[in-house]
Coordinates of N, CA and C in Angstrom, one line a residue:
Chain A
M1 N 0.9 -0.9 -0.2 CA -0.1 -0.3 0.2 C 0.9 1.3 -0.2
F2 N 1.0 1.8 1.2 CA 1.7 3.3 1.3 C 3.2 2.5 1.6
R3 N 4.3 3.0 0.9 CA 5.6 2.8 1.2 C 5.7 3.8 2.5
T4 N 6.7 3.6 2.7 CA 7.4 3.9 4.1 C 7.4 5.6 3.6
T5 N 6.4 6.1 4.2 CA 6.0 7.7 3.7 C 6.7 8.6 4.1
I6 N 6.7 9.8 3.4 CA 7.3 10.7 3.9 C 6.7 11.6 5.2
N7 N 7.4 11.8 6.3 CA 7.1 11.7 7.5 C 7.8 12.9 8.2
P8 N 7.5 14.2 7.6 CA 8.1 15.2 7.9 C 7.7 15.6 9.6
I9 N 8.7 15.9 9.9 CA 8.7 16.3 11.4 C 8.5 17.8 11.6
L10 N 7.4 18.1 11.9 CA 7.0 19.6 12.2 C 7.7 20.1 13.5
R11 N 8.8 20.9 13.2 CA 9.4 21.6 14.3 C 9.6 23.1 14.1
V12 N 8.8 23.7 15.1 CA 8.8 25.0 15.3 C 9.4 25.4 16.7
S13 N 10.2 26.1 16.6 CA 10.6 26.9 17.5 C 9.7 28.0 18.4
R14 N 9.6 27.9 19.6 CA 8.5 28.7 20.2 C 9.4 29.5 21.2
P15 N 9.1 30.7 21.5 CA 9.6 31.5 22.6 C 9.6 30.9 23.8
A16 N 10.7 30.5 24.7 CA 10.4 30.1 25.9 C 9.6 30.6 26.7
T17 N 9.5 31.9 26.5 CA 8.5 32.7 27.8 C 7.0 33.2 26.9
S18 N 6.8 32.5 26.0 CA 5.5 32.6 25.3 C 4.4 32.8 26.3
I19 N 3.8 34.1 26.1 CA 2.5 34.1 27.1 C 1.4 34.0 26.4
L20 N 1.1 33.5 25.1 CA 0.1 33.3 24.2 C -0.8 32.4 25.2
P21 N -1.9 32.5 24.8 CA -2.8 31.8 25.4 C -3.0 30.2 24.2
R22 N -2.8 29.1 25.1 CA -2.6 27.8 24.2 C -3.4 27.7 22.8
R23 N -4.9 28.4 23.1 CA -5.5 28.1 21.7 C -5.8 28.8 20.7
F24 N -4.7 29.9 20.9 CA -4.8 30.6 19.5 C -3.4 30.3 19.1
I25 N -3.5 29.6 17.8 CA -1.9 29.0 17.2 C -1.2 30.3 16.8
S26 N 0.2 30.3 17.0 CA 0.7 31.5 16.6 C 1.3 31.6 15.1
T27 N 1.7 32.9 14.7 CA 1.7 32.6 13.4 C 2.9 31.8 12.8
E28 N 3.9 31.4 13.4 CA 4.7 30.5 13.1 C 4.2 29.2 12.8
I29 N 3.6 28.7 14.2 CA 2.7 27.4 14.0 C 1.7 27.5 12.7
K30 N 0.9 28.6 12.3 CA 0.1 28.4 11.2 C 0.9 28.3 9.9
E31 N 1.9 29.0 9.8 CA 2.7 29.0 8.7 C 3.3 27.4 8.5
A32 N 3.7 26.9 9.3 CA 3.9 25.2 9.5 C 3.2 24.5 9.1
L33 N 1.9 24.9 9.5 CA 0.7 24.2 9.2 C 0.6 24.1 7.6
D34 N 0.5 25.7 7.3 CA 0.6 25.9 5.9 C 1.5 25.1 4.9
G35 N 2.5 25.0 5.3 CA 3.6 24.4 4.6 C 3.1 22.8 4.5
A36 N 2.8 22.3 5.9 CA 2.3 20.8 6.1 C 1.4 20.5 4.9
V37 N 0.4 21.5 5.0 CA -0.7 21.2 4.1 C -1.0 21.3 2.7
N38 N 0.2 22.2 2.2 CA 0.9 22.3 0.8 C 1.7 21.2 0.3
S39 N 2.1 20.2 1.1 CA 3.6 19.5 1.0 C 2.8 18.2 0.1
S40 N 2.1 18.3 -0.3 CA 1.4 17.0 -0.9 C 0.0 17.0 -1.2
P41 N -0.4 16.9 -2.6 CA -2.0 16.7 -3.0 C -2.6 16.2 -2.0
V42 N -2.4 15.1 -1.5 CA -3.2 14.4 -0.2 C -2.3 14.4 0.9
V43 N -2.9 14.9 2.1 CA -2.1 15.3 3.1 C -3.2 14.8 4.7
L44 N -2.7 13.7 5.3 CA -3.7 13.5 6.3 C -2.4 13.4 7.7
F45 N -3.2 14.2 8.5 CA -2.8 14.3 9.7 C -3.3 13.1 10.7
M46 N -2.5 12.2 11.3 CA -3.3 11.1 11.7 C -2.5 10.7 13.3
K47 N -2.9 10.0 13.7 CA -2.3 9.2 15.2 C -1.7 8.3 14.5
G48 N -0.1 8.4 15.0 CA 0.7 7.3 14.5 C 1.2 7.3 12.9
T49 N 1.5 6.2 12.3 CA 2.2 6.5 10.8 C 1.6 5.6 10.2
P50 N 1.5 5.7 8.7 CA 0.4 4.9 7.7 C 0.9 3.2 8.3
E51 N 2.0 2.9 8.5 CA 2.6 1.6 8.9 C 1.8 1.5 10.0
F52 N 1.7 1.9 10.8 CA 1.6 1.9 12.6 C 0.8 2.8 13.0
P53 N -0.6 2.8 12.4 CA -1.7 4.0 12.9 C -1.9 3.4 14.4
Q54 N -2.0 4.5 15.6 CA -2.1 4.1 16.6 C -3.5 4.6 17.3
C55 N -4.5 4.7 16.4 CA -5.9 4.7 16.7 C -6.8 4.1 15.6
G56 N -7.9 3.6 16.0 CA -8.8 3.2 15.2 C -9.1 4.1 13.9
F57 N -9.6 5.0 14.4 CA -10.1 6.1 13.2 C -9.0 6.6 12.1
S58 N -7.8 6.5 12.6 CA -6.8 7.1 11.6 C -6.5 5.5 11.0
R59 N -6.3 4.2 11.5 CA -6.4 3.4 10.7 C -7.2 3.1 9.6
A60 N -8.8 3.4 10.2 CA -9.8 2.9 9.2 C -9.6 4.0 8.0
T61 N -9.0 5.4 8.0 CA -9.0 6.6 6.8 C -7.8 6.2 6.2
I62 N -6.7 5.6 6.9 CA -5.3 5.5 6.1 C -5.9 4.1 5.2
Q63 N -6.6 3.2 5.6 CA -7.2 2.0 4.9 C -8.0 2.5 3.3
I64 N -8.8 3.4 4.1 CA -9.6 3.8 2.9 C -8.8 4.4 1.6
L65 N -7.7 5.2 2.1 CA -6.9 5.8 1.1 C -6.2 5.1 0.5
G66 N -5.9 3.8 1.0 CA -5.1 2.8 0.1 C -6.0 2.3 -0.9
Q67 N -7.2 2.0 -0.4 CA -8.4 0.9 -1.1 C -8.7 2.5 -2.6
Q68 N -8.7 3.1 -2.0 CA -9.0 4.3 -3.2 C -7.9 4.3 -4.3
G69 N -6.6 3.8 -3.7 CA -5.8 3.6 -5.0 C -5.1 5.3 -4.9
V70 N -4.9 6.0 -3.7 CA -4.2 7.2 -3.9 C -2.7 6.8 -4.1
D71 N -2.1 7.7 -4.8 CA -0.8 7.4 -5.4 C 0.3 7.9 -4.2
P72 N 1.1 7.1 -3.8 CA 2.0 7.4 -2.5 C 2.8 8.6 -3.1
S73 N 3.2 8.5 -4.0 CA 4.1 9.8 -4.4 C 3.3 11.1 -4.0
K74 N 2.1 11.2 -4.1 CA 1.2 12.2 -3.9 C 0.3 12.3 -2.6
F75 N 1.3 11.8 -1.6 CA 0.5 11.6 -0.3 C 1.7 12.0 1.0
A76 N 1.2 12.6 2.0 CA 1.9 12.7 3.3 C 1.2 12.7 4.4
A77 N 1.8 12.0 5.3 CA 1.1 12.0 6.6 C 2.1 12.4 7.8
Y78 N 1.3 13.1 8.5 CA 2.0 13.8 9.6 C 1.4 13.1 10.8
N79 N 2.4 12.8 11.6 CA 1.8 12.1 12.9 C 1.6 13.2 14.3
V80 N 0.6 13.3 14.6 CA 0.4 14.2 15.7 C 0.9 14.0 17.2
L81 N 0.9 12.5 17.2 CA 1.4 12.1 18.5 C 3.0 12.6 18.8
E82 N 3.5 13.0 17.7 CA 5.2 13.2 17.6 C 5.5 14.6 18.1
D83 N 4.1 15.1 18.2 CA 4.5 16.9 18.3 C 3.0 17.4 18.8
P84 N 3.0 17.8 20.3 CA 2.1 18.3 21.0 C 1.5 19.6 20.1
E85 N 2.4 20.3 19.8 CA 2.0 21.8 19.1 C 1.4 21.5 17.7
L86 N 1.6 20.3 17.0 CA 1.2 19.8 15.9 C -0.2 19.4 16.0
R87 N -0.5 18.7 17.1 CA -1.6 18.2 17.5 C -2.5 19.3 18.3
D88 N -2.3 20.1 18.9 CA -3.2 21.1 19.1 C -3.6 22.0 18.1
G89 N -2.4 22.4 17.6 CA -2.1 23.4 16.4 C -3.1 23.0 15.1
I90 N -3.4 21.8 14.6 CA -3.8 21.1 13.5 C -5.8 21.5 13.9
K91 N -6.2 21.0 14.9 CA -7.2 21.2 15.8 C -8.1 22.6 15.3
E92 N -7.1 23.7 16.0 CA -7.6 25.3 15.8 C -7.2 25.6 14.0
Y93 N -6.2 25.0 13.5 CA -6.1 25.7 12.2 C -7.2 25.0 11.4
S94 N -7.5 23.9 11.4 CA -8.8 23.2 10.6 C -10.0 23.7 11.0
Q95 N -10.2 24.3 12.7 CA -11.1 24.4 13.3 C -12.1 23.1 13.2
W96 N -11.3 22.3 13.6 CA -12.1 20.7 13.5 C -11.4 19.9 15.0
P97 N -12.1 19.2 15.8 CA -11.7 18.9 16.9 C -11.1 17.5 17.1
T98 N -11.2 17.0 15.8 CA -10.7 15.7 15.9 C -9.7 15.3 14.9
I99 N -8.9 14.0 15.3 CA -7.8 13.5 14.4 C -8.5 12.2 14.0
P100 N -8.1 11.7 12.9 CA -7.8 12.0 12.0 C -8.3 13.2 11.2
Q101 N -7.7 14.0 10.2 CA -8.0 15.3 9.4 C -7.3 15.0 7.9
L102 N -8.2 15.1 6.9 CA -7.9 15.0 5.5 C -8.0 16.1 4.7
Y103 N -6.8 16.5 4.0 CA -6.6 17.7 3.0 C -6.2 17.1 2.0
V104 N -7.4 17.5 0.6 CA -6.9 17.2 -0.9 C -6.7 18.7 -1.3
N105 N -5.8 18.8 -2.0 CA -5.1 20.1 -2.7 C -5.5 21.0 -1.9
K106 N -5.2 21.3 -0.8 CA -5.1 22.5 0.4 C -6.6 22.8 1.1
E107 N -7.5 21.9 0.7 CA -9.0 21.8 1.0 C -9.3 20.9 2.0
F108 N -9.7 21.5 3.2 CA -10.0 20.2 4.1 C -11.5 19.6 3.7
V109 N -10.9 18.3 4.2 CA -12.2 17.3 3.6 C -13.1 17.1 4.5
G110 N -12.5 16.7 5.8 CA -13.2 16.3 6.9 C -12.1 15.1 7.8
G111 N -13.0 14.4 8.7 CA -12.4 13.3 9.4 C -13.3 12.6 9.0
C112 N -12.9 11.1 9.8 CA -13.0 9.9 9.6 C -14.4 9.5 9.1
D113 N -15.3 10.1 10.1 CA -16.6 9.9 9.6 C -17.0 10.4 7.9
I114 N -16.9 11.5 7.7 CA -16.9 12.2 6.3 C -16.1 11.3 5.1
V115 N -14.7 11.0 5.5 CA -14.1 10.1 4.7 C -14.6 8.7 4.4
T116 N -15.1 8.1 5.6 CA -16.2 7.0 5.3 C -17.3 7.0 4.5
S117 N -18.0 7.9 4.7 CA -19.1 8.2 4.1 C -18.9 8.7 2.7
M118 N -17.7 9.4 2.3 CA -17.9 9.7 1.1 C -17.2 8.5 0.4
A119 N -16.6 8.0 0.9 CA -15.9 6.5 0.4 C -16.9 5.4 -0.2
K120 N -18.0 5.4 0.7 CA -19.2 4.6 0.6 C -20.1 5.3 -0.9
S121 N -20.3 6.5 -0.8 CA -21.1 7.0 -1.8 C -20.1 7.5 -3.1
G122 N -18.9 7.1 -3.2 CA -18.3 7.5 -4.5 C -17.7 8.5 -4.6
E123 N -18.3 9.7 -3.4 CA -17.7 11.0 -3.8 C -15.9 11.1 -3.6
L124 N -15.4 10.2 -2.6 CA -14.2 10.4 -2.3 C -13.4 9.9 -3.6
A125 N -14.0 8.8 -4.3 CA -13.2 8.6 -5.5 C -12.9 9.8 -6.5
E126 N -14.3 10.3 -6.6 CA -14.5 11.5 -7.4 C -13.7 12.6 -7.2
L127 N -13.5 13.2 -5.9 CA -12.6 14.0 -5.5 C -11.1 13.5 -5.7
L128 N -10.8 12.6 -5.6 CA -9.4 12.1 -5.7 C -8.9 12.1 -7.3
E129 N -9.8 11.6 -8.0 CA -9.7 11.6 -9.4 C -9.7 12.9 -10.0
A130 N -10.9 13.6 -9.4 CA -10.8 15.3 -10.2 C -9.7 16.0 -9.7
N131 N -8.6 15.6 -8.6 CA -7.4 16.2 -8.1 C -6.3 15.3 -8.7
D132 N -6.4 14.4 -9.5 CA -5.4 13.8 -10.2 C -4.5 13.1 -8.9
C133 N -4.9 12.8 -7.9 CA -4.1 11.9 -6.6 C -4.0 10.5 -6.6
L134 N -4.8 9.9 -7.8 CA -4.5 8.4 -7.9 C -3.8 7.9 -8.7
V135 N -3.2 6.5 -8.0 CA -2.4 5.9 -9.0 C -2.6 5.5 -10.6
P136 N -1.7 6.2 -11.5 CA -2.4 6.0 -13.0 C -2.8 4.5 -13.0
V137 N -3.9 4.4 -13.8 CA -4.5 3.2 -14.3 C -3.6 2.6 -15.3
E138 N -3.2 1.2 -15.4 CA -2.4 0.5 -16.2 C -2.9 0.8 -17.3
E139 N -2.3 0.9 -18.3 CA -3.3 0.9 -19.7 C -2.1 0.0 -20.5
P140 N -3.0 -0.6 -21.6 CA -2.3 -1.5 -22.4 C -1.1 -0.6 -23.2
Q141 N 0.0 -1.7 -23.1 CA 1.0 -1.1 -24.1 C 0.9 -0.7 -25.3
D142 N 0.9 0.2 -25.9 CA 0.7 0.7 -27.1 C 1.8 2.0 -27.3
S143 N 2.9 1.8 -27.8 CA 3.8 3.2 -27.8 C 3.0 4.4 -28.7
S144 N 2.5 4.5 -29.3 CA 1.6 5.2 -29.8 C 0.8 6.0 -29.1
A145 N 0.3 5.3 -28.3 CA -0.9 6.1 -27.5 C 0.0 6.7 -26.1
N146 N 1.1 6.4 -25.8 CA 2.3 6.8 -25.0 C 2.2 8.3 -24.7
V147 N 0.9 8.8 -24.6 CA 1.3 10.1 -24.5 C 0.7 10.7 -23.1
K148 N 1.5 11.7 -22.5 CA 1.6 12.0 -20.9 C 0.3 12.8 -21.0
P149 N -0.9 12.6 -19.9 CA -1.9 13.4 -20.0 C -1.6 15.0 -19.6
A150 N -2.3 15.9 -19.9 CA -2.0 17.0 -19.6 C -2.3 17.3 -18.4
Q151 N -1.4 18.0 -17.8 CA -1.3 18.4 -16.2 C -2.7 18.8 -15.8
R152 N -3.4 18.6 -14.9 CA -4.5 19.4 -14.5 C -4.1 20.5 -13.7
S153 N -4.6 21.6 -13.7 CA -4.4 22.6 -12.6 C -5.0 22.4 -11.4
Chain B
M1 N -16.2 17.0 34.9 CA -17.8 16.6 34.5 C -17.1 15.7 33.6
S2 N -17.8 14.3 33.6 CA -17.8 13.3 33.0 C -19.2 13.2 32.2
L3 N -18.6 12.8 30.9 CA -20.2 12.8 30.4 C -20.7 11.3 30.0
T4 N -22.3 11.2 30.1 CA -22.7 10.1 29.8 C -23.7 9.9 28.9
V5 N -24.3 9.0 28.6 CA -25.2 8.7 27.3 C -26.4 9.7 27.3
E6 N -27.1 9.8 28.8 CA -28.0 10.8 29.1 C -27.7 12.4 29.2
S7 N -26.5 12.6 29.6 CA -26.0 13.8 29.6 C -25.7 14.5 28.2
L8 N -25.2 13.8 27.6 CA -24.7 13.9 26.5 C -25.9 14.2 25.3
K9 N -26.6 13.5 25.5 CA -28.1 13.4 24.7 C -28.7 15.0 25.4
E10 N -28.9 15.3 26.2 CA -29.8 16.5 26.9 C -28.5 17.5 26.5
I11 N -27.7 17.7 26.3 CA -26.8 18.7 26.0 C -26.8 18.8 24.3
I12 N -27.4 17.8 23.6 CA -27.5 18.2 22.2 C -28.7 18.5 21.9
E13 N -29.6 17.9 22.8 CA -31.3 18.2 22.3 C -31.3 20.1 22.9
D14 N -30.4 20.4 24.1 CA -30.8 21.4 24.5 C -30.2 22.6 23.4
R15 N -28.9 22.3 22.6 CA -28.2 23.3 21.9 C -28.6 23.3 20.6
I16 N -29.2 22.1 20.1 CA -29.3 22.0 18.6 C -30.9 21.5 18.1
E17 N -31.6 22.3 17.5 CA -33.0 22.0 17.1 C -32.6 20.8 16.3
T18 N -33.6 19.4 17.2 CA -33.5 18.3 16.8 C -34.8 17.5 16.5
T19 N -35.1 16.6 15.8 CA -36.5 15.8 16.0 C -35.7 14.3 16.7
L20 N -34.6 14.2 16.4 CA -34.1 13.0 17.2 C -32.6 12.9 17.6
V21 N -32.3 12.3 18.7 CA -30.9 12.3 19.0 C -30.6 11.0 19.4
Q22 N -29.6 10.0 19.1 CA -29.4 8.6 19.7 C -27.8 8.8 19.8
V23 N -27.7 8.4 21.3 CA -26.4 8.4 21.5 C -25.7 7.0 22.2
E24 N -24.5 6.7 21.4 CA -24.3 5.3 21.8 C -23.0 5.6 22.5
D25 N -22.6 4.8 23.8 CA -21.2 4.9 24.5 C -20.2 4.1 23.8
M26 N -19.5 4.1 23.1 CA -18.5 3.4 22.8 C -17.2 3.1 23.4
S27 N -17.3 3.3 24.5 CA -15.9 3.2 25.5 C -15.6 2.2 26.3
G28 N -17.1 1.7 26.3 CA -17.2 0.4 27.7 C -17.7 1.1 28.9
G29 N -17.9 2.4 28.9 CA -18.4 2.8 30.3 C -17.4 3.8 30.9
C30 N -16.3 4.5 30.2 CA -15.5 5.3 30.9 C -15.9 6.6 30.2
G31 N -16.9 6.6 29.3 CA -17.0 8.2 29.0 C -16.2 8.8 28.3
Q32 N -15.4 8.1 27.4 CA -14.7 8.8 26.7 C -14.8 8.8 25.1
A33 N -15.9 7.9 24.6 CA -15.9 7.6 23.1 C -17.5 7.4 23.3
F34 N -17.9 8.6 22.3 CA -19.2 8.4 21.8 C -19.7 8.2 20.3
A35 N -20.3 7.6 19.8 CA -21.0 7.9 18.5 C -22.7 8.3 18.7
V36 N -23.1 9.1 18.0 CA -24.2 10.1 17.7 C -24.8 10.1 16.0
I37 N -26.2 9.9 16.6 CA -26.9 10.1 15.3 C -27.7 11.5 15.6
I38 N -27.7 12.5 14.6 CA -28.8 13.5 15.2 C -29.3 13.8 13.6
V39 N -30.9 14.1 14.0 CA -31.8 14.4 13.0 C -32.4 15.5 13.3
S40 N -32.1 16.4 12.3 CA -32.1 18.1 12.9 C -32.5 18.6 11.4
P41 N -33.9 19.5 11.3 CA -33.9 20.2 10.0 C -32.9 21.3 9.6
L42 N -32.0 21.8 10.5 CA -30.9 22.7 10.7 C -30.0 22.1 9.4
F43 N -29.8 20.8 9.3 CA -28.9 20.0 8.0 C -29.7 20.5 6.9
K44 N -30.7 20.9 6.5 CA -31.1 21.0 5.4 C -30.3 22.0 4.2
G45 N -30.0 21.7 3.2 CA -29.2 22.2 2.4 C -27.7 22.4 2.8
K46 N -27.4 21.6 3.6 CA -25.9 21.7 4.3 C -25.3 20.2 3.8
N47 N -24.0 20.0 3.6 CA -23.4 19.5 3.1 C -22.6 18.5 4.2
K48 N -22.0 17.4 4.3 CA -21.6 16.5 5.6 C -20.7 17.5 6.3
L49 N -19.6 18.2 5.7 CA -18.6 19.0 6.5 C -19.5 20.3 7.1
M50 N -20.3 20.7 6.6 CA -21.0 21.7 7.1 C -22.1 21.3 8.5
R51 N -22.6 19.9 8.1 CA -23.3 19.4 9.3 C -22.3 19.0 10.6
H52 N -21.4 18.7 10.2 CA -20.2 18.4 11.1 C -19.8 19.3 12.3
R53 N -19.4 20.5 11.2 CA -18.9 21.7 11.8 C -20.0 22.4 12.7
L54 N -21.4 22.2 12.4 CA -22.3 22.8 13.0 C -22.7 21.9 14.3
V55 N -22.4 20.6 14.5 CA -22.6 20.0 15.9 C -21.5 20.1 16.3
N56 N -20.0 20.2 15.8 CA -18.5 20.2 16.6 C -18.9 21.7 17.0
S57 N -19.2 22.6 16.2 CA -19.3 24.1 17.1 C -20.2 24.1 18.4
S58 N -21.4 23.4 18.1 CA -22.3 23.4 19.1 C -21.6 22.6 20.5
L59 N -20.7 21.6 20.3 CA -20.1 20.6 21.4 C -18.7 21.1 21.5
K60 N -18.2 22.2 21.2 CA -16.8 22.4 21.4 C -16.4 21.6 22.6
E61 N -16.7 22.2 23.7 CA -16.0 21.8 24.6 C -16.2 20.4 25.2
E62 N -17.4 19.9 25.2 CA -17.4 18.1 25.3 C -16.4 17.4 24.2
I63 N -16.1 17.6 23.0 CA -15.8 16.9 22.0 C -14.2 17.1 22.4
A64 N -13.8 18.3 23.4 CA -12.3 18.5 23.4 C -12.3 17.6 24.6
S65 N -13.1 17.5 25.4 CA -12.8 16.5 26.7 C -13.0 14.9 26.9
I66 N -13.3 14.7 25.5 CA -13.4 12.9 25.2 C -12.2 12.5 24.4
H67 N -12.4 11.4 24.0 CA -11.4 10.9 23.1 C -11.6 10.7 22.0
A68 N -12.9 10.3 21.5 CA -13.5 9.9 20.4 C -15.1 10.1 20.3
F69 N -15.0 10.9 18.9 CA -16.6 11.5 19.0 C -16.8 11.1 17.3
T70 N -17.8 10.1 16.9 CA -18.2 10.1 15.9 C -19.6 10.5 15.4
Q71 N -19.9 11.1 14.4 CA -21.2 11.6 14.2 C -22.0 11.5 12.8
K72 N -23.4 11.1 13.0 CA -23.8 11.2 11.3 C -25.2 12.0 11.6
G73 N -25.4 13.0 10.6 CA -26.3 13.8 10.6 C -27.3 13.6 9.6
F74 N -28.7 13.6 9.9 CA -29.8 13.4 8.5 C -30.6 14.5 9.0
T75 N -31.3 15.0 7.8 CA -32.4 15.7 7.8 C -33.6 14.9 8.2
P76 N -34.7 15.6 8.8 CA -35.7 14.5 8.8 C -36.2 13.7 7.9
E77 N -36.6 14.4 6.8 CA -36.8 13.8 5.5 C -35.6 12.4 5.0
E78 N -34.4 12.9 5.1 CA -33.5 11.4 4.7 C -33.5 10.6 5.6
W79 N -33.9 11.1 7.2 CA -33.9 10.0 8.1 C -35.1 9.0 7.8
E80 N -36.1 9.6 7.5 CA -37.2 9.0 7.2 C -37.2 7.9 5.7
A81 N -36.4 8.7 4.6 CA -36.2 7.9 3.3 C -35.2 6.4 3.6
Q82 N -34.5 6.7 4.6 CA -33.7 5.5 5.1 C -34.3 4.3 6.2
G83 N -35.0 4.9 6.2 CA -36.0 3.8 7.0 C -36.4 4.3 8.7
G84 N -35.6 5.2 8.7 CA -35.5 5.7 10.2 C -35.5 4.8 11.2
K85 N -34.3 4.0 11.4 CA -34.2 2.8 12.6 C -33.6 3.6 14.0

C-alpha cells in the first residue's frame, strides 16, 4: 500500500517565555501548518504512521485511502503524536476538534466519519480522481498511445 | 464533569434543534467515546462537512474533553427515507 511515507517532522521553535494563550495558534505554527497542508496533494494528519496507526479512526482512514488507490508519491502523513504543537495546532487551524484530518489540494475534506461516508457514496473517488491523486491506471502497452496526459491545474 | 449517554443527549437536544438524537457509548463505560446520530431540520441544504461543523461548534467543550466522537447527521426527510431505525 503506502510505502514508507514522507514523514516530515514539524518543528517550530517557540519562544520559551510565550505568554500567548494555548488556544490561539501563533503565526509560526500557522505557517508551518500551511507548509504541511501544501506539502502534498493528499495530506493526512493522523495518530501514528501509515504503517503503524495508533488509533482506530486513523487506521480506518489510511485503509480507505489505500483502497481508493491514492498515489503514494502524492501522499504525506503527519503523526500528531510526535508533536503536541502539531496536535493542538491542527485542530485550531482546521477548526476541527478531532484527528484524523484529511486535506486534498489544500482543501479540508473532513475526519474519519466524512471520509468513510464519502468512500461509500463514491464522492471520495471522484474527489481524488478530479484532483489527479490516484495511481495511474495501467494502460495496455501501445507506444503510439504513450502520451502524457495534460497536467490538471 | 464526565459525560454519560444521558447527559450528552440532553446537551445536544438543548443546543441544537433536533427531531431525534441517539447517543451510544463506545467506550465501554469510561465516558470517553461516543457515537451519535442527530436528525435535525437545520441540516437541510448543508453538506456533510457543514453538518459536522455545526455539531462540532455546538459541542466544542464536550468533544475536546473526550477521546473519540463520531457523528452522523440527517435531515428528518433523509432519516425517514432511509427507514429511520
